[in-house]
CSV table of N, CA and C in Angstrom, one decimal:
chain,number,residue,atom,x,y,z
A,1274,UNK,N,99.4,114.6,108.3
A,1274,UNK,CA,100.1,113.4,107.9
A,1274,UNK,C,100.7,112.7,109.1
A,1275,UNK,N,100.6,111.4,109.2
A,1275,UNK,CA,101.1,110.7,110.3
A,1275,UNK,C,102.7,110.8,110.3
A,1276,UNK,N,103.2,111.1,111.5
A,1276,UNK,CA,104.7,111.2,111.6
A,1276,UNK,C,105.2,109.8,111.9
A,1277,UNK,N,106.4,109.6,111.4
A,1277,UNK,CA,107.2,108.3,111.7
A,1277,UNK,C,108.5,108.7,112.4
A,1278,UNK,N,108.8,108.0,113.4
A,1278,UNK,CA,110.0,108.3,114.2
A,1278,UNK,C,110.8,107.0,114.3
A,1279,UNK,N,112.1,107.1,113.8
A,1279,UNK,CA,113.0,105.9,113.9
A,1279,UNK,C,113.9,106.0,115.2
A,1280,UNK,N,114.3,104.9,115.7
A,1280,UNK,CA,115.3,104.9,116.8
A,1280,UNK,C,116.1,103.6,116.7
A,1281,UNK,N,117.1,103.5,117.5
A,1281,UNK,CA,117.9,102.2,117.5
A,1281,UNK,C,119.2,102.2,116.8
A,1282,UNK,N,119.5,103.3,116.0
A,1282,UNK,CA,120.7,103.3,115.3
A,1282,UNK,C,121.9,103.5,116.3
A,1283,UNK,N,123.1,103.4,115.8
A,1283,UNK,CA,124.3,103.5,116.6
A,1283,UNK,C,125.5,103.0,115.9
A,1284,UNK,N,126.6,102.9,116.6
A,1284,UNK,CA,127.9,102.4,116.1
A,1284,UNK,C,128.2,101.0,116.6
A,1285,UNK,N,128.5,100.1,115.7
A,1285,UNK,CA,128.9,98.8,116.1
A,1285,UNK,C,130.0,98.3,115.3
A,1286,UNK,N,130.7,97.3,115.7
A,1286,UNK,CA,131.7,96.6,115.0
A,1286,UNK,C,131.1,95.6,114.0
A,1287,UNK,N,131.9,95.4,113.0
A,1287,UNK,CA,131.5,94.4,112.0
A,1287,UNK,C,131.2,93.0,112.7
A,1288,UNK,N,130.1,92.4,112.3
A,1288,UNK,CA,129.6,91.2,112.9
A,1288,UNK,C,128.6,91.4,114.0
A,1289,UNK,N,128.4,92.7,114.4
A,1289,UNK,CA,127.5,93.0,115.5
A,1289,UNK,C,126.1,93.1,115.0
A,1290,UNK,N,125.2,93.4,116.0
A,1290,UNK,CA,123.8,93.5,115.7
A,1290,UNK,C,123.2,94.8,116.2
A,1291,UNK,N,122.2,95.3,115.5
A,1291,UNK,CA,121.3,96.4,115.9
A,1291,UNK,C,119.9,96.1,115.6
A,1292,UNK,N,119.0,96.7,116.4
A,1292,UNK,CA,117.6,96.6,116.1
A,1292,UNK,C,117.0,98.0,116.0
A,1293,UNK,N,116.5,98.3,114.8
A,1293,UNK,CA,115.9,99.6,114.5
A,1293,UNK,C,114.4,99.5,114.8
A,1294,UNK,N,113.8,100.6,115.2
A,1294,UNK,CA,112.4,100.6,115.4
A,1294,UNK,C,111.8,101.9,114.8
A,1295,UNK,N,110.6,101.8,114.4
A,1295,UNK,CA,109.9,103.0,113.8
A,1295,UNK,C,108.5,103.0,114.4
A,1296,UNK,N,108.1,104.1,115.0
A,1296,UNK,CA,106.8,104.3,115.6
A,1296,UNK,C,106.0,105.4,114.9
A,1297,UNK,N,104.8,105.1,114.6
A,1297,UNK,CA,103.9,106.1,114.0
A,1297,UNK,C,103.3,106.9,115.1
A,1298,UNK,N,103.0,108.2,114.8
A,1298,UNK,CA,102.4,109.1,115.8
A,1298,UNK,C,101.0,108.8,116.1
A,1299,UNK,N,100.3,107.9,115.3
A,1299,UNK,CA,98.9,107.5,115.6
A,1299,UNK,C,99.0,106.0,115.7
A,1300,UNK,N,98.6,105.5,116.9
A,1300,UNK,CA,98.7,104.0,117.1
A,1300,UNK,C,97.7,103.2,116.3
A,1301,UNK,N,96.7,104.0,115.7
A,1301,UNK,CA,95.7,103.3,114.9
A,1301,UNK,C,96.1,103.3,113.4
A,1302,UNK,N,97.3,103.8,113.1
A,1302,UNK,CA,97.8,103.9,111.7
A,1302,UNK,C,98.0,102.5,111.2
A,1303,UNK,N,97.4,102.2,110.0
A,1303,UNK,CA,97.6,100.8,109.5
A,1303,UNK,C,97.9,100.9,108.0
A,1304,UNK,N,99.0,101.4,107.6
A,1304,UNK,CA,99.4,101.4,106.2
A,1304,UNK,C,99.5,100.0,105.6
A,1305,UNK,N,99.2,99.8,104.4
A,1305,UNK,CA,99.3,98.5,103.8
A,1305,UNK,C,100.8,98.1,103.7
A,1306,UNK,N,101.7,99.1,103.4
A,1306,UNK,CA,103.1,98.8,103.2
A,1306,UNK,C,103.9,99.6,104.2
A,1307,UNK,N,104.9,98.9,104.8
A,1307,UNK,CA,105.9,99.6,105.6
A,1307,UNK,C,107.3,99.1,105.2
A,1308,UNK,N,108.2,100.0,105.2
A,1308,UNK,CA,109.5,99.6,104.7
A,1308,UNK,C,110.7,100.3,105.3
A,1309,UNK,N,111.9,99.8,105.2
A,1309,UNK,CA,113.1,100.4,105.6
A,1309,UNK,C,113.9,100.7,104.3
A,1310,UNK,N,114.5,101.9,104.3
A,1310,UNK,CA,115.4,102.3,103.2
A,1310,UNK,C,116.7,102.8,103.9
A,1311,UNK,N,117.7,102.9,103.1
A,1311,UNK,CA,118.9,103.5,103.6
A,1311,UNK,C,119.6,104.3,102.6
A,1312,UNK,N,120.4,105.2,103.0
A,1312,UNK,CA,121.2,106.1,102.1
A,1312,UNK,C,122.6,106.4,102.7
A,1313,UNK,N,123.6,105.9,102.0
A,1313,UNK,CA,124.9,106.2,102.3
A,1313,UNK,C,125.4,107.5,101.7
A,1314,UNK,N,126.4,108.1,102.2
A,1314,UNK,CA,126.9,109.4,101.6
A,1314,UNK,C,127.3,109.2,100.2
A,1315,UNK,N,126.8,110.1,99.3
A,1315,UNK,CA,127.1,110.0,97.9
A,1315,UNK,C,126.3,109.0,97.1
A,1316,UNK,N,125.4,108.3,97.8
A,1316,UNK,CA,124.7,107.2,97.1
A,1316,UNK,C,123.2,107.5,97.1
A,1317,UNK,N,122.4,106.9,96.2
A,1317,UNK,CA,121.0,107.0,96.2
A,1317,UNK,C,120.4,106.2,97.4
A,1318,UNK,N,119.2,106.7,97.8
A,1318,UNK,CA,118.5,106.0,98.8
A,1318,UNK,C,118.0,104.6,98.2
A,1319,UNK,N,118.2,103.6,98.9
A,1319,UNK,CA,117.8,102.2,98.4
A,1319,UNK,C,116.9,101.5,99.4
A,1320,UNK,N,116.0,100.7,98.8
A,1320,UNK,CA,115.2,99.9,99.6
A,1320,UNK,C,115.9,98.8,100.3
A,1321,UNK,N,115.7,98.5,101.6
A,1321,UNK,CA,116.3,97.5,102.3
A,1321,UNK,C,115.4,96.3,102.5
A,1322,UNK,N,114.2,96.6,103.0
A,1322,UNK,CA,113.2,95.6,103.2
A,1322,UNK,C,111.8,96.2,103.3
A,1323,UNK,N,110.8,95.4,103.0
A,1323,UNK,CA,109.4,95.9,103.1
A,1323,UNK,C,108.6,94.8,103.6
A,1324,UNK,N,107.4,95.2,104.2
A,1324,UNK,CA,106.5,94.2,104.7
A,1324,UNK,C,105.1,94.7,104.5
A,1325,UNK,N,104.2,93.9,104.1
A,1325,UNK,CA,102.8,94.4,103.9
A,1325,UNK,C,102.0,94.0,105.1
A,1326,UNK,N,100.7,94.3,105.0
A,1326,UNK,CA,99.8,94.2,106.2
A,1326,UNK,C,99.6,92.8,106.7
A,1327,UNK,N,99.9,91.8,105.8
A,1327,UNK,CA,99.7,90.4,106.3
A,1327,UNK,C,101.0,89.7,106.4
A,1328,UNK,N,102.1,90.5,106.4
A,1328,UNK,CA,103.4,89.9,106.8
A,1328,UNK,C,104.2,89.5,105.6
A,1329,UNK,N,103.9,89.7,104.4
A,1329,UNK,CA,104.7,89.3,103.3
A,1329,UNK,C,105.9,90.3,103.2
A,1330,UNK,N,107.1,89.7,103.0
A,1330,UNK,CA,108.3,90.5,103.1
A,1330,UNK,C,109.1,90.4,101.8
A,1331,UNK,N,109.9,91.5,101.6
A,1331,UNK,CA,110.9,91.5,100.5
A,1331,UNK,C,112.1,92.1,101.0
A,1332,UNK,N,113.3,91.6,100.5
A,1332,UNK,CA,114.6,92.2,101.0
A,1332,UNK,C,115.5,92.4,99.8
A,1333,UNK,N,116.3,93.4,99.9
A,1333,UNK,CA,117.4,93.6,98.9
A,1333,UNK,C,118.3,92.4,99.1
A,1334,UNK,N,118.9,92.0,98.0
A,1334,UNK,CA,119.8,90.8,98.1
A,1334,UNK,C,120.9,90.9,99.1
A,1335,UNK,N,121.5,92.1,99.2
A,1335,UNK,CA,122.6,92.3,100.1
A,1335,UNK,C,122.4,92.0,101.6
A,1336,UNK,N,121.1,92.0,102.0
A,1336,UNK,CA,120.8,91.8,103.4
A,1336,UNK,C,120.1,90.5,103.7
A,1337,UNK,N,119.7,89.8,102.7
A,1337,UNK,CA,119.0,88.5,102.9
A,1337,UNK,C,119.8,87.6,103.8
A,1338,UNK,N,119.1,87.0,104.7
A,1338,UNK,CA,119.7,86.1,105.7
A,1338,UNK,C,120.4,86.8,106.9
A,1339,UNK,N,120.5,88.1,106.8
A,1339,UNK,CA,121.1,88.9,107.9
A,1339,UNK,C,120.1,89.8,108.6
A,1340,UNK,N,119.2,90.4,107.8
A,1340,UNK,CA,118.2,91.3,108.4
A,1340,UNK,C,116.8,90.7,108.4
A,1341,UNK,N,116.0,91.1,109.4
A,1341,UNK,CA,114.6,90.6,109.5
A,1341,UNK,C,113.7,91.8,109.8
A,1342,UNK,N,112.7,92.0,108.9
A,1342,UNK,CA,111.8,93.1,109.1
A,1342,UNK,C,110.5,92.5,109.7
A,1343,UNK,N,109.9,93.3,110.6
A,1343,UNK,CA,108.7,92.8,111.3
A,1343,UNK,C,107.8,94.1,111.6
A,1344,UNK,N,106.6,93.8,111.8
A,1344,UNK,CA,105.7,95.0,112.2
A,1344,UNK,C,104.7,94.5,113.2
A,1345,UNK,N,104.2,95.4,114.1
A,1345,UNK,CA,103.2,95.1,115.0
A,1345,UNK,C,102.0,96.1,114.7
A,1346,UNK,N,101.0,95.5,114.1
A,1346,UNK,CA,99.9,96.3,113.7
A,1346,UNK,C,99.1,96.9,114.9
A,1347,UNK,N,99.2,96.2,116.0
A,1347,UNK,CA,98.4,96.7,117.2
A,1347,UNK,C,99.1,98.0,117.8
A,1348,UNK,N,100.3,98.2,117.5
A,1348,UNK,CA,101.1,99.3,118.0
A,1348,UNK,C,101.6,100.3,117.0
A,1349,UNK,N,101.3,100.0,115.7
A,1349,UNK,CA,101.7,100.9,114.6
A,1349,UNK,C,103.3,101.0,114.6
A,1350,UNK,N,104.0,99.9,114.8
A,1350,UNK,CA,105.4,99.9,114.9
A,1350,UNK,C,106.0,99.0,113.8
A,1351,UNK,N,107.2,99.4,113.4
A,1351,UNK,CA,108.0,98.6,112.4
A,1351,UNK,C,109.4,98.4,113.0
A,1352,UNK,N,109.9,97.2,112.8
A,1352,UNK,CA,111.3,96.9,113.3
A,1352,UNK,C,112.1,96.3,112.2
A,1353,UNK,N,113.4,96.5,112.4
A,1353,UNK,CA,114.4,95.8,111.5
A,1353,UNK,C,115.5,95.3,112.4
A,1354,UNK,N,115.6,94.0,112.5
A,1354,UNK,CA,116.7,93.3,113.2
A,1354,UNK,C,117.8,93.1,112.3
A,1355,UNK,N,119.0,93.7,112.6
A,1355,UNK,CA,120.1,93.6,111.7
A,1355,UNK,C,121.2,92.8,112.4
A,1356,UNK,N,121.6,91.7,111.9
A,1356,UNK,CA,122.6,90.8,112.4
A,1356,UNK,C,123.8,90.7,111.4
A,1357,UNK,N,124.9,90.3,111.9
A,1357,UNK,CA,126.1,90.1,111.0
A,1357,UNK,C,126.3,91.4,110.2
A,1358,UNK,N,126.3,92.5,110.9
A,1358,UNK,CA,126.5,93.8,110.2
A,1358,UNK,C,127.9,93.9,109.5
A,1359,UNK,N,127.9,94.6,108.4
A,1359,UNK,CA,129.1,94.8,107.6
A,1359,UNK,C,129.3,96.3,107.5
A,1360,UNK,N,130.6,96.7,107.2
A,1360,UNK,CA,130.8,98.1,107.0
A,1360,UNK,C,130.0,98.7,105.9
A,1361,UNK,N,129.7,97.9,104.9
A,1361,UNK,CA,128.9,98.4,103.8
A,1361,UNK,C,127.4,98.7,104.1
A,1362,UNK,N,127.0,98.3,105.3
A,1362,UNK,CA,125.7,98.6,105.8
A,1362,UNK,C,125.6,100.0,106.4
A,1363,UNK,N,126.7,100.6,106.6
A,1363,UNK,CA,126.7,102.0,107.1
A,1363,UNK,C,125.9,102.9,106.3
A,1364,UNK,N,125.0,103.6,106.9
A,1364,UNK,CA,124.1,104.5,106.2
A,1364,UNK,C,123.1,105.1,107.2
A,1365,UNK,N,122.3,106.1,106.7
A,1365,UNK,CA,121.2,106.6,107.4
A,1365,UNK,C,120.0,105.7,107.0
A,1366,UNK,N,119.3,105.2,108.0
A,1366,UNK,CA,118.2,104.3,107.7
A,1366,UNK,C,116.9,105.0,108.0
A,1367,UNK,N,116.0,104.9,107.0
A,1367,UNK,CA,114.7,105.5,107.1
A,1367,UNK,C,113.5,104.5,107.1
A,1368,UNK,N,112.5,104.9,107.8
A,1368,UNK,CA,111.3,104.2,107.8
A,1368,UNK,C,110.3,104.9,106.8
A,1369,UNK,N,109.6,104.1,106.1
A,1369,UNK,CA,108.6,104.7,105.1
A,1369,UNK,C,107.4,103.8,105.1
A,1370,UNK,N,106.3,104.5,104.7
A,1370,UNK,CA,105.0,103.8,104.5
A,1370,UNK,C,104.3,104.2,103.2
A,1371,UNK,N,103.5,103.3,102.8
A,1371,UNK,CA,102.7,103.6,101.5
A,1371,UNK,C,101.6,102.6,101.5
A,1372,UNK,N,100.7,102.8,100.5
A,1372,UNK,CA,99.6,101.8,100.4
A,1372,UNK,C,99.6,101.0,99.2
A,1373,UNK,N,100.7,101.0,98.5
A,1373,UNK,CA,100.7,100.3,97.2
A,1373,UNK,C,102.0,99.5,96.9
A,1374,UNK,N,103.2,100.1,97.1
A,1374,UNK,CA,104.4,99.7,96.4
A,1374,UNK,C,105.0,98.5,97.0
A,1375,UNK,N,104.7,98.0,98.2
A,1375,UNK,CA,105.5,96.9,98.8
A,1375,UNK,C,105.4,95.6,98.0
A,1376,UNK,N,104.4,95.4,97.3
A,1376,UNK,CA,104.3,94.1,96.5
A,1376,UNK,C,104.6,94.3,95.0
A,1377,UNK,N,105.2,95.4,94.7
A,1377,UNK,CA,105.5,95.7,93.3
A,1377,UNK,C,107.0,95.4,93.1
A,1378,UNK,N,107.3,95.1,91.8
A,1378,UNK,CA,108.7,94.9,91.5
A,1378,UNK,C,109.5,96.2,91.7
A,1379,UNK,N,108.9,97.3,91.8
A,1379,UNK,CA,109.5,98.6,92.0
A,1379,UNK,C,109.5,99.0,93.5
A,1380,UNK,N,109.4,98.0,94.4
A,1380,UNK,CA,109.2,98.4,95.8
A,1380,UNK,C,110.4,99.2,96.3
A,1381,UNK,N,111.6,98.9,95.8
A,1381,UNK,CA,112.8,99.6,96.4
A,1381,UNK,C,113.0,101.0,95.9
A,1382,UNK,N,112.2,101.5,95.0
A,1382,UNK,CA,112.4,102.8,94.4
A,1382,UNK,C,111.8,103.8,95.4
A,1383,UNK,N,112.7,104.5,96.0
A,1383,UNK,CA,112.3,105.4,97.2
A,1383,UNK,C,111.3,106.5,96.8
A,1384,UNK,N,111.4,107.0,95.6
A,1384,UNK,CA,110.5,108.1,95.2
A,1384,UNK,C,109.0,107.7,95.1
A,1385,UNK,N,108.8,106.4,95.1
A,1385,UNK,CA,107.4,105.9,95.0
A,1385,UNK,C,106.7,105.9,96.4
A,1386,UNK,N,107.4,106.0,97.5
A,1386,UNK,CA,106.9,105.9,98.8
A,1386,UNK,C,106.5,107.3,99.3
A,1387,UNK,N,105.3,107.4,100.0
A,1387,UNK,CA,104.8,108.6,100.3
A,1387,UNK,C,105.1,109.3,101.6
A,1388,UNK,N,105.4,108.5,102.6
A,1388,UNK,CA,105.6,109.0,104.0
A,1388,UNK,C,106.9,108.5,104.6
A,1389,UNK,N,107.6,109.5,105.2
A,1389,UNK,CA,109.0,109.1,105.6
A,1389,UNK,C,109.3,109.6,107.0
A,1390,UNK,N,110.1,108.9,107.7
A,1390,UNK,CA,110.7,109.4,109.0
A,1390,UNK,C,111.9,110.2,108.7
A,1391,UNK,N,112.6,110.7,109.8
A,1391,UNK,CA,113.7,111.5,109.7
A,1391,UNK,C,115.0,110.7,109.6
A,1392,UNK,N,115.0,109.5,109.9
A,1392,UNK,CA,116.2,108.6,109.8
A,1392,UNK,C,116.9,108.4,111.1
A,1393,UNK,N,117.7,107.3,111.1
A,1393,UNK,CA,118.6,107.0,112.2
A,1393,UNK,C,119.9,106.5,111.7
A,1394,UNK,N,121.0,106.9,112.2
A,1394,UNK,CA,122.3,106.6,111.6
A,1394,UNK,C,122.8,105.2,112.1
A,1395,UNK,N,123.3,104.4,111.2
A,1395,UNK,CA,123.9,103.2,111.5
A,1395,UNK,C,125.3,103.2,111.0
A,1396,UNK,N,126.3,103.0,111.9
A,1396,UNK,CA,127.7,103.0,111.5
A,1396,UNK,C,128.4,101.7,111.9
A,1397,UNK,N,128.9,101.0,110.9
A,1397,UNK,CA,129.6,99.7,111.2
A,1397,UNK,C,131.1,99.8,110.9
A,1398,UNK,N,131.9,99.6,111.9
A,1398,UNK,CA,133.3,99.7,111.7
A,1398,UNK,C,134.0,98.4,111.6
A,1399,UNK,N,135.2,98.4,111.0
A,1399,UNK,CA,135.9,97.1,110.9
A,1399,UNK,C,136.6,96.8,112.2
């Protein structure tokens, strides 16, 4: 199975920005769907954003206008630009891929996605 590796997490103050990246172990990897999920302590893993192979995106309402998902199919990479960060964005962020769910109304259900990275921690302080 192709491995996914996230990077770019860290600690920032509210209002700051971070850019997360996810790299696949095979540069020829071309999943139809790529997405970012997050999980805060004591909470379920939730979908943050997803993008399909032609660039169609979906976002959870709480990040619309602040986060931007993008992918580079030539390099098998996925990014998440996070601006105007809030303390409630604090979580472990995971990269995930699949070949079906990104254009479904159930896209944000984590158990539907088949391939996961290990996560990168994002902490936003007041």
